[in-house]
XYZ file of C-alpha atoms in Angstrom:
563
model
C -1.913 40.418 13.861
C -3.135 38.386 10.926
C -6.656 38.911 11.291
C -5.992 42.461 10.877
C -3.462 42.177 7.844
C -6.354 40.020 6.419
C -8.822 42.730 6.703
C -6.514 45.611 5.305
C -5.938 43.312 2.080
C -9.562 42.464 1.648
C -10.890 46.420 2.330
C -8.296 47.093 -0.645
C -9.774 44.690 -2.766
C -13.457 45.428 -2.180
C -12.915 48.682 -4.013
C -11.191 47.386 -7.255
C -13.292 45.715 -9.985
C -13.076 41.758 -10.267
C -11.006 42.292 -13.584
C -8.658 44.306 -11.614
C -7.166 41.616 -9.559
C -3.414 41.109 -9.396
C -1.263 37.986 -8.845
C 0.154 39.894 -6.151
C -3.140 40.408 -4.327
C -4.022 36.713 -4.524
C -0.362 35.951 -2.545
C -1.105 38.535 -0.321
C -4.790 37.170 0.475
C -3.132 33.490 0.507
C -0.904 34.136 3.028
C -2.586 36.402 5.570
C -5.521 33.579 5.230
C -3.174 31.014 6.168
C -1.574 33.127 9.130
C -5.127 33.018 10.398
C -5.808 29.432 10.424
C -2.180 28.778 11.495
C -2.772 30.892 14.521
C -6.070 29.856 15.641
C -8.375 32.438 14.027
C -9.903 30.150 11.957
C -13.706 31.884 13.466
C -12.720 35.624 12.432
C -11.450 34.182 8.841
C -15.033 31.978 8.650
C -16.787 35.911 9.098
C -14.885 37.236 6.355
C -16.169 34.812 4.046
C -19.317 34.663 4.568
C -19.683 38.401 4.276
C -21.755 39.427 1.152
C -19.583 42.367 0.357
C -16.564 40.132 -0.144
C -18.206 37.376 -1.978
C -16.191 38.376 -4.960
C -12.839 38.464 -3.363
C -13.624 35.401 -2.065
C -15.053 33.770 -5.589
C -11.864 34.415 -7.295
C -9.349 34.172 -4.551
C -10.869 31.547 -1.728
C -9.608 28.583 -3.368
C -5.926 29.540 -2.541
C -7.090 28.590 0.889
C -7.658 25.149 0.249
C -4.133 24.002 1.247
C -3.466 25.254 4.618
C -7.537 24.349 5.164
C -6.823 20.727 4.474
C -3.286 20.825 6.541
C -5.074 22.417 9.621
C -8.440 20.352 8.998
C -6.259 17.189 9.316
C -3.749 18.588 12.351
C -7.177 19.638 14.729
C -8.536 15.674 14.116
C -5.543 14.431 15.539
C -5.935 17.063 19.011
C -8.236 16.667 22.037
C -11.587 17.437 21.821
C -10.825 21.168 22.956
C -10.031 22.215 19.357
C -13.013 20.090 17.868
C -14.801 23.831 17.747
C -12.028 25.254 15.285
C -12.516 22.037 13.342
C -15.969 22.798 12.907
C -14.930 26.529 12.048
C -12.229 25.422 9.268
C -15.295 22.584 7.916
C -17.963 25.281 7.460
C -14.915 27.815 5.560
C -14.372 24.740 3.118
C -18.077 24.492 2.816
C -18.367 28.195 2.084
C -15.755 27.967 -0.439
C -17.212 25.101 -2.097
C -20.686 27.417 -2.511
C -18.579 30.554 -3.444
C -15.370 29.813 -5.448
C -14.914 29.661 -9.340
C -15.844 25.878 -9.882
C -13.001 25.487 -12.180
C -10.520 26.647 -10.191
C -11.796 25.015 -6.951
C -11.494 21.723 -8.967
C -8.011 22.382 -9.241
C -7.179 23.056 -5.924
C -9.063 19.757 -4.579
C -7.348 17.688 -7.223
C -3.738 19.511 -6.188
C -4.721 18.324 -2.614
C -5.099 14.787 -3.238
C -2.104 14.320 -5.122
C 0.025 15.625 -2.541
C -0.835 13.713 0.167
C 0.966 10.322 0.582
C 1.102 7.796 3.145
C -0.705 7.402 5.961
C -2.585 10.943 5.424
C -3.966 9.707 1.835
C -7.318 8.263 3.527
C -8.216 11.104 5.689
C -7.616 13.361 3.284
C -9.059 11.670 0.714
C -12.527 11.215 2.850
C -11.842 14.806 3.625
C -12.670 16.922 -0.300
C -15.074 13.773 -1.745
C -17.650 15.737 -1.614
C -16.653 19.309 -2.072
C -15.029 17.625 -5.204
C -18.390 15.538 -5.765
C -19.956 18.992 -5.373
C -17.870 20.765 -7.889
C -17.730 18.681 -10.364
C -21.965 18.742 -10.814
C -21.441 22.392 -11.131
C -19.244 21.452 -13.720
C -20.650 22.577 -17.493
C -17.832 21.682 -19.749
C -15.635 18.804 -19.928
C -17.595 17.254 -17.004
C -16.702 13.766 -18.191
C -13.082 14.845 -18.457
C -13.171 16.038 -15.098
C -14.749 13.191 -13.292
C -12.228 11.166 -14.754
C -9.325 12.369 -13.818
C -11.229 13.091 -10.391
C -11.430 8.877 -10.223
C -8.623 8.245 -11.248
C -6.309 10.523 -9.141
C -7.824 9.193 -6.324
C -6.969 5.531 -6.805
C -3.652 5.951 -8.049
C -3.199 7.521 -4.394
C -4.761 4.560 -2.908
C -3.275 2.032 -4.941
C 0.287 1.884 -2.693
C -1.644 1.087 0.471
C -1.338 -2.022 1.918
C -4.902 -3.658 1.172
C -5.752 -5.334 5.174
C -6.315 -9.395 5.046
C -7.235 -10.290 8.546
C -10.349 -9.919 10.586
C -8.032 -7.815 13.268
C -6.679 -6.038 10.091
C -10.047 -4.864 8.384
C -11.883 -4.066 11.882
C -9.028 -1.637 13.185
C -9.064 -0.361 9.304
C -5.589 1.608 10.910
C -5.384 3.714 7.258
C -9.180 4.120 6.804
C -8.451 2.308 3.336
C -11.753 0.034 4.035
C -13.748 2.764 4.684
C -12.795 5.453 1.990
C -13.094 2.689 -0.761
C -16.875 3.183 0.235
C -17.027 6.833 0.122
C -15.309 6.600 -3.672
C -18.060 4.474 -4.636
C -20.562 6.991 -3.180
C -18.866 9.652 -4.491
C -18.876 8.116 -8.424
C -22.875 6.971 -7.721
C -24.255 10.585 -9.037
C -22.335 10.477 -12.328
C -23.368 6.604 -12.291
C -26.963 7.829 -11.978
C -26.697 10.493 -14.683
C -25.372 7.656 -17.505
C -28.378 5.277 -16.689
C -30.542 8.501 -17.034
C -29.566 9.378 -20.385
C -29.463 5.738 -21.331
C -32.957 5.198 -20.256
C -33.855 8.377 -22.462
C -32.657 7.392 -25.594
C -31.407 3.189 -26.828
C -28.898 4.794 -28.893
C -27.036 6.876 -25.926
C -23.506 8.459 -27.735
C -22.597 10.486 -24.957
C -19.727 7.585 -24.173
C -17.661 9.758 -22.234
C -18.622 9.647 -18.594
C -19.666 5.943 -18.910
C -15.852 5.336 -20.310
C -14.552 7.295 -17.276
C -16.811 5.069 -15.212
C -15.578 1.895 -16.577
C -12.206 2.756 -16.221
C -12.787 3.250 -12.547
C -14.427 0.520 -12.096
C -11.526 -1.732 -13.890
C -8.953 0.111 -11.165
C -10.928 -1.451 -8.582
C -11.467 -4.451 -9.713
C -7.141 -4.375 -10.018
C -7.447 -2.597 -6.561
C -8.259 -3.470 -3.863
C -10.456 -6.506 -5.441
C -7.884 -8.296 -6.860
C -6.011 -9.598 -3.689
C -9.129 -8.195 -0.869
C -10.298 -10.628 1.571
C -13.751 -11.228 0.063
C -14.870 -13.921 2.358
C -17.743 -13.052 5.236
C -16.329 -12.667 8.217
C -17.748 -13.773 11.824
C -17.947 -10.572 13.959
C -18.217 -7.933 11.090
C -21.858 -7.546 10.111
C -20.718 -6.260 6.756
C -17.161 -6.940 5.386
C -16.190 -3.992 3.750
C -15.224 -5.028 0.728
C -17.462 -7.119 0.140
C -20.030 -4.362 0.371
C -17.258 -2.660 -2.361
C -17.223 -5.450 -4.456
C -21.052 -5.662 -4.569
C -21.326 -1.570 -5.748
C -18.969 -2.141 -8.047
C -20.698 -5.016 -9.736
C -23.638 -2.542 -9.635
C -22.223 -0.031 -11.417
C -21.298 -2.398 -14.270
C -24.371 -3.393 -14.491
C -26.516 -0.215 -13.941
C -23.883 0.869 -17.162
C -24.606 -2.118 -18.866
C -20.937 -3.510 -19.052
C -21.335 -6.338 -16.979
C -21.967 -8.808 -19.159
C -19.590 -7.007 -22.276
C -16.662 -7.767 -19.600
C -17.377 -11.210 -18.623
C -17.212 -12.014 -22.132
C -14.050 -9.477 -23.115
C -10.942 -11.954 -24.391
C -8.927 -8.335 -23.481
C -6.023 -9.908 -26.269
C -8.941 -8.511 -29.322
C -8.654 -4.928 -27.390
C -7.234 -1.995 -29.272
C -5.135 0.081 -28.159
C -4.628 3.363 -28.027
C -1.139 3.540 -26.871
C 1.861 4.250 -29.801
C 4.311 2.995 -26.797
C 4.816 -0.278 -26.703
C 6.020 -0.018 -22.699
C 2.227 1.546 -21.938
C 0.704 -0.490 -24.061
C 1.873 -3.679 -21.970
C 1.452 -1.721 -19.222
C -2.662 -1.391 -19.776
C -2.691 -4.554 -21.044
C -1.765 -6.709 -18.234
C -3.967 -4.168 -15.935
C -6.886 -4.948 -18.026
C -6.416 -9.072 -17.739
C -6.029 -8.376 -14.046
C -8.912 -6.944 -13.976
C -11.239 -9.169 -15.599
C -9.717 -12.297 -13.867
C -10.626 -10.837 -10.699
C -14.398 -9.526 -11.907
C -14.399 -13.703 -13.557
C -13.439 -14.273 -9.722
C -16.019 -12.215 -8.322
C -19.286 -13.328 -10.456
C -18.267 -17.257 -10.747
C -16.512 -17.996 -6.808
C -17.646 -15.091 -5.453
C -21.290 -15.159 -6.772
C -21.380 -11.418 -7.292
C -23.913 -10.331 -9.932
C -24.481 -14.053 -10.759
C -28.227 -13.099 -11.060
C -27.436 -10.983 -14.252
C -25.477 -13.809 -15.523
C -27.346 -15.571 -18.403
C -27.647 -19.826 -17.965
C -27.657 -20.592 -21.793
C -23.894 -21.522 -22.081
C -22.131 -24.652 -22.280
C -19.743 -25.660 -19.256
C -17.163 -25.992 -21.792
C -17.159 -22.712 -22.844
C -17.337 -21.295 -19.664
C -14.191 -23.258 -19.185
C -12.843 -21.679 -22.070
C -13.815 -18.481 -21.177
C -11.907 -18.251 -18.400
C -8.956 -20.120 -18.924
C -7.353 -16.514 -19.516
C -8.431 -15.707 -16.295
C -7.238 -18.944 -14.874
C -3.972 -18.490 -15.866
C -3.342 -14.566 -14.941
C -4.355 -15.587 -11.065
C -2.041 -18.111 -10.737
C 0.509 -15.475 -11.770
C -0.807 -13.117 -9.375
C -1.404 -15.455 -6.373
C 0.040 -18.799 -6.575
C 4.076 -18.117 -7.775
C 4.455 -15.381 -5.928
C 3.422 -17.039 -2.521
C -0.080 -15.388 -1.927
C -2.518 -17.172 0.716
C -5.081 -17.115 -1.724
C -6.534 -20.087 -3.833
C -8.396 -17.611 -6.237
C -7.011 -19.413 -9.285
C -7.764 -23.063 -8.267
C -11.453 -21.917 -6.767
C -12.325 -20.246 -10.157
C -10.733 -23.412 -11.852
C -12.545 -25.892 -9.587
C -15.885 -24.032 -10.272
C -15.870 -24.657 -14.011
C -14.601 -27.992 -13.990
C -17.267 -29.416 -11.817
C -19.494 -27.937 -13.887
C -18.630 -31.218 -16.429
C -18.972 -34.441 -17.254
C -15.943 -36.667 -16.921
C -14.371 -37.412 -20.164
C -16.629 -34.573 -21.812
C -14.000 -32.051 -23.018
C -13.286 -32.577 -26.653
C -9.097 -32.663 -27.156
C -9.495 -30.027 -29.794
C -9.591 -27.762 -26.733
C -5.620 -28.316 -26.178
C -5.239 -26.181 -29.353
C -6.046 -23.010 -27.404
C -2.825 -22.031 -25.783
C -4.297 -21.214 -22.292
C -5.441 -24.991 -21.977
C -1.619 -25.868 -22.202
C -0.258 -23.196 -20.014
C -2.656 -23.517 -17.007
C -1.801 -27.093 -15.817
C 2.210 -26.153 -16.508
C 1.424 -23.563 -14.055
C 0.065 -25.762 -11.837
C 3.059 -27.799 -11.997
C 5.092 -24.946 -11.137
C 2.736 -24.088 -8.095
C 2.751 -27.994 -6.874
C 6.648 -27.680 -7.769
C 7.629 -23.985 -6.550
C 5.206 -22.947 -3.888
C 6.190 -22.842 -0.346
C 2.353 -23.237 1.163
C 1.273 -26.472 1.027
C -2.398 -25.519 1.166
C -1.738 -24.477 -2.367
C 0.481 -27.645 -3.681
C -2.146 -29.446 -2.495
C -5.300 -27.643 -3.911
C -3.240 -27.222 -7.589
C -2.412 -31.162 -7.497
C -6.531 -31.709 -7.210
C -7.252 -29.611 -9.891
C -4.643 -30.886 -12.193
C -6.469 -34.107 -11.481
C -9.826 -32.975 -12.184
C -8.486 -31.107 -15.484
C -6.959 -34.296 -16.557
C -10.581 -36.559 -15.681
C -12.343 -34.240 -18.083
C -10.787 -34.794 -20.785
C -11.809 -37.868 -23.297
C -8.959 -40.312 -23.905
C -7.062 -38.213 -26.721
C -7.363 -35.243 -24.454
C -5.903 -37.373 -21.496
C -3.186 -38.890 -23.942
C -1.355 -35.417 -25.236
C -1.937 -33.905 -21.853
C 0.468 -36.658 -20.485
C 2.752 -36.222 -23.081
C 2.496 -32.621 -23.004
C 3.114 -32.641 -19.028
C 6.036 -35.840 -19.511
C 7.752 -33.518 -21.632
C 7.996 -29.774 -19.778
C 7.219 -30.458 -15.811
C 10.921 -31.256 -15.465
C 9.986 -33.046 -11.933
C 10.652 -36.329 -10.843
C 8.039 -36.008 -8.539
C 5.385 -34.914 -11.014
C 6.446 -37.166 -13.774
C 5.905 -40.295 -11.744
C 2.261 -38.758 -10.860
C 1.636 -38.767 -14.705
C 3.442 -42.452 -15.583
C 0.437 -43.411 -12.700
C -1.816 -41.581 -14.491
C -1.215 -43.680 -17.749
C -0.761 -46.824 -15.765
C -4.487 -46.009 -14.573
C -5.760 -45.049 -18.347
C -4.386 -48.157 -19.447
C -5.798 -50.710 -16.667
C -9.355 -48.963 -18.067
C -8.177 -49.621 -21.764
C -7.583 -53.287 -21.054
C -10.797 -54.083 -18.844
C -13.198 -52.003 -20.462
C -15.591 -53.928 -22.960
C -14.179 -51.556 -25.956
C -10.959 -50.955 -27.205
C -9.554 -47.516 -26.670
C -6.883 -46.383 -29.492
C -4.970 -44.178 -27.594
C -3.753 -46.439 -24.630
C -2.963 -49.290 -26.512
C -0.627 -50.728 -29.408
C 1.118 -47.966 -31.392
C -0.279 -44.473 -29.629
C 0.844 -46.292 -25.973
C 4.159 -47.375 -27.919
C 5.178 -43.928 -28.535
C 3.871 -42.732 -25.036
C 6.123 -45.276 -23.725
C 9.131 -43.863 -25.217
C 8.906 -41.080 -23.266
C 8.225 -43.175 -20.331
C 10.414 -45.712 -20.385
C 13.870 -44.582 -20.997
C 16.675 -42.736 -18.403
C 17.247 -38.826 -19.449
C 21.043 -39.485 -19.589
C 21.059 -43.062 -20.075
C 23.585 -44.987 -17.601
C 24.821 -41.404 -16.026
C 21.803 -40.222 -14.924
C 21.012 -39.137 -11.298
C 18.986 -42.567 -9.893
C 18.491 -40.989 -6.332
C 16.905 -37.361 -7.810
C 14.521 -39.329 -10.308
C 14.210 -42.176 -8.256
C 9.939 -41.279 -8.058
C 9.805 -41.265 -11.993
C 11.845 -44.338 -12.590
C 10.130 -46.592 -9.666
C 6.680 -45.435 -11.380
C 8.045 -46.730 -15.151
C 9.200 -49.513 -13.744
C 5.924 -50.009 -12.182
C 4.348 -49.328 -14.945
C 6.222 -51.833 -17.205
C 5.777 -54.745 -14.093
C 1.949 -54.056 -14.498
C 2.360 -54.320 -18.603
C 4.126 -57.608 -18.276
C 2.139 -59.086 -15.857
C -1.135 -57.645 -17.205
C -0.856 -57.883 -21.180
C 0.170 -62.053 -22.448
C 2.576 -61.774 -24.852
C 0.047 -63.854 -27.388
C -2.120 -60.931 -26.605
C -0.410 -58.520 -27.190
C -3.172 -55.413 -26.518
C -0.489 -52.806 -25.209
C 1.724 -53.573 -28.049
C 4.514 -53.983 -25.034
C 5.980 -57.159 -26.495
C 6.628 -55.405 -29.994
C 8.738 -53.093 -28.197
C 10.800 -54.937 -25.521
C 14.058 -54.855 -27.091
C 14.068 -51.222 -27.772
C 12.434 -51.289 -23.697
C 15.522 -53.382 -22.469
C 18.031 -50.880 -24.529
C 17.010 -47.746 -23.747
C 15.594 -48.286 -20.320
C 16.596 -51.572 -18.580
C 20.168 -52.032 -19.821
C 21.377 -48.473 -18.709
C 19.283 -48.267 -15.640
C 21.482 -52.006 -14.598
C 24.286 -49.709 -15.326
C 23.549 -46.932 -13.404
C 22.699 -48.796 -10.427
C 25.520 -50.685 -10.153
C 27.430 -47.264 -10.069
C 25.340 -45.390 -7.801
C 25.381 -48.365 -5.068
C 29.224 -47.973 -4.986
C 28.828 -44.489 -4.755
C 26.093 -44.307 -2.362
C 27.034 -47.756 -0.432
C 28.460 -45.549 3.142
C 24.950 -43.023 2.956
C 21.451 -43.684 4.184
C 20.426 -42.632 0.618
C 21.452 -46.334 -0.756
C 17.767 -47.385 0.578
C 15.653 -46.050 -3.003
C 18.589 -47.339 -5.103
C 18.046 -50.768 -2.948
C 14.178 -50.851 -4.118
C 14.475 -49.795 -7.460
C 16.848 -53.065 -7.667
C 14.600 -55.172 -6.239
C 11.188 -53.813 -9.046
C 13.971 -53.802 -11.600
C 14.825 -57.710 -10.671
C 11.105 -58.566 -10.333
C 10.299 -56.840 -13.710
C 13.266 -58.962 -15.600
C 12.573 -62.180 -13.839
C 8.824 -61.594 -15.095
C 10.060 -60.703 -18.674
C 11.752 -63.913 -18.911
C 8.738 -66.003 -17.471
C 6.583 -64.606 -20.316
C 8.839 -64.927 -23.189
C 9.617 -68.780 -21.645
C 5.827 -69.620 -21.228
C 5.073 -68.066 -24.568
C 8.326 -70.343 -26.289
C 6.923 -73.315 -24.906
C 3.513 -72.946 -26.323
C 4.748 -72.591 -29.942
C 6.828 -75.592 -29.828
């Protein structure tokens, strides 16, 4: 019976002397300790611990129980409520054994615990040794930090592969527990939290760095997890949303460790590293931009420690600020077909905090003003939810209205030159249609959409990629806008006038644009004459006719009045 191999093993230890102890002993105690929880003794075990006269069999041994404990702990939860007494039983021997064991080795056999588990069992199990662990690591006297660390971060890395829940239905039935043991980690980390702001409120110059670095670093994971792509909005029917109520301790902790602000304003590129691998170093690298995207996310959209936030800086460099952070979520969420609209509601939030026609062009020299509206060409290009193409086509807009005229003019040709869309490129040939209609009605004169600066935007508008061979149908948008464009130029700007510098430029206009495109459509009606995809080629004759007949009206009228 095991109860009774038990008790011959521990009568033969209670005679030798703690230093006396063999390996084989501990097996011996493991196993016959198991046998009893496996069979339902869990009550007779419980007695044998909490006898004084084996307390130091049980201080150097016990923690070699932790394993089945856990595995039978976990089984009894999932039978009926018949077994809930040697539950309770197996919860008071892991409660002993947290009061009686060798902290350092009880540590160990926690931590071996969580790492093993996977899937579905991760929560529970998890939820299960927080606080023994939390318990055991404040008995902890050396390498406490250390500890607590690796503590943190074992536990997210197990949480990190579990599907983070979206939908109201998904977050209520919490089917993993992921929702609620994200709490308990926070709750579990608050008395090492406390013990930082302690010592800092001792002494301005706190060096003990440790523990608040292990805190950070947890606090980064979460942000990356489950933050990053949680359902943050309050839900009706859920008095508090989870994580939400996550998001809002985590913010706290930054703050109570005085890194909130530090990470708001971290450009993570200036970060050292400590990695000699250039794989890890990546690695960290992109985990860290994740992460303070997402906490960018959190205080700005979000409104999450917004309080803290200081309102002495400039909407531009807020913009510029988070342009980094603008540009990592639309890599996250947009191009790889996420619900979300993180990016464009972090976006939207510093660009209405501006003036039209207030940013200075000089901002285009930062890299991360170039890159974020190509990504949002790629989003309205490449994404299949049209909530998104939609949302990314608004902000492009609102980027481009911020921007004074230079800005506008080197965004267009920035945008004419890489979007490699039809679509988009007759969006921008508007654009300048529009810039220029202001140019020419507005009291002053503006440089950069007129004479030689709209000349050499021109040239990118007005010509046909491969001359007379080029595909009419698939860039039917961007040709119907140029041509558009130059029937508005024509019509708009005498050629005594002059302002658009249009009339310098026409033969070089009829060459590279007007010439081939007469070409082209001549061979693309005999190709397309039998399809229903003639009708665009059809229209793009009749603007092209329009736009010639018009040409030849204003270089007639203009011949007449200098003779």
């Amino acid at each position: 019976m095991a109860v009774d191999e038990l008790q011959a093993i521990i009568q033969r230890c209670q005679i030798l002397e703690e230093s006396d102890f063999r390996g084989e002993d501990f097996n011996l105690f493991q196993v016959a300790g198991q046998k009893c929880l496996e069979d339902g003794y869990a009550a007779q075990l419980l007695e044998v611990i909490q006898n004084e006269k084996n307390k130091v069999i049980i201080k150097n041994m016990g923690w070699n129980l932790i394993s089945p404990l856990v595995r039978c702990i976990l089984a009894y939860k999932q039978e009926d409520d018949k077994r809930d007494d040697k539950r309770e039983h197996c919860l008071k021997i892991l409660d002993q054994l947290v009061q009686l064991c060798n902290p350092k080795e009880l540590f160990l056999g926690l931590l071996e615990q969580i790492e093993q588990t996977s899937g579905e069992k991760v929560c529970p199990t998890v939820m299960l040794l927080l606080q023994p662990l939390q318990t055991v690591l404040l008995k902890l006297q050396n390498k406490k930090a250390y500890s607590v660390g690796l503590s943190l971060a074992m536990i997210m890395n197990q949480l990190t592969p579990l599907p983070v829940p979206y939908t109201k239905q998904q977050i209520q039935e919490d089917k993993l527990g992921l929702c609620q043991c994200c709490n308990a980690v926070v709750d579990f980390a608050k008395p090492f939290v406390n013990e930082v702001v302690k010592n800092m409120e001792k002494s301005s110059e706190y060096n003990d760095m440790e523990l608040k670095e292990e805190l950070l670093k947890f606090c980064m994971k979460s942000l990356k997890y489950p933050l990053l792509t949680a359902q943050l909005e309050q839900l009706e029917g859920i008095e508090e949303q989870p994580f939400r109520h996550f998001a809002t301790e985590i913010i706290d902790i930054l703050q109570d460790i005085r890194e909130l602000m530090p990470l708001v304003f971290l450009h993570h590129k200036g970060k050292r590293s400590y990695w000699e691998n250039q794989e890890f170093e990546d690695i960290e690298r992109k985990n860290s931009a994740d992460s303070l995207a997402c906490l960018s996310y959190l205080m700005f959209v979000q409104h999450f420690g917004i309080n803290c936030f200081p309102m002495v800086f400039s909407p531009s460099y807020l913009l510029q600020c988070n342009m980094t952070h603008i540009e990592v979520l639309v890599v996250v969420f947009c191009l790889f077909a996420s619900f979300f609209s993180h990016p464009q509601d972090l976006f939207e939030n510093c660009l209405l905090r501006m003036e039209d026609n207030s940013l200075l062009h000089q901002y285009l020299e930062f890299r991360d003003f170039i890159n974020v509206p190509q990504d949002l060409v790629k989003v309205m290009t490449l994404c299949p939810i049209e909530h998104l193409r939609k949302k990314s086509l608004n902000m492009l807009q609102l980027f481009i209205d911020k921007f004074d005229a230079e800005g506008k003019y080197t965004l267009f040709r920035c945008l004419l030159k890489t979007s490699n869309h039809a679509g988009v490129e007759g969006y921008i040939i508007q654009k300048i249609k529009d810039q220029i209609h202001l140019s020419l009605t507005k009291a002053h004169d503006n440089v950069w959409f007129t004479r030689h600066h709209l000349i050499s935007l021109l040239d990118l508008v007005l010509f046909l990629p491969e001359g007379a061979e080029t595909d009419l149908l698939q860039n039917s948008d961007r040709i119907m806008a140029s041509l558009n464009l130059l029937r508005y130029l024509v019509i708009k700007d005498c050629e005594s006038d002059n302002q658009t510098g249009v009339w310098t430029t026409l033969a070089k206009i009829e060459k590279n644009f007007l010439k081939p495109l007469h070409v082209g459509l001549n061979m693309s009606k005999a190709h397309y004459e039998l399809c229903s995809y003639s009708e665009p080629l059809e229209t793009e004759n009749c603007v092209l006719a329009r736009v010639e007949e018009l040409i030849e009206v204003k270089v007639k009228a203009a011949m007449d009045e200098n003779i």
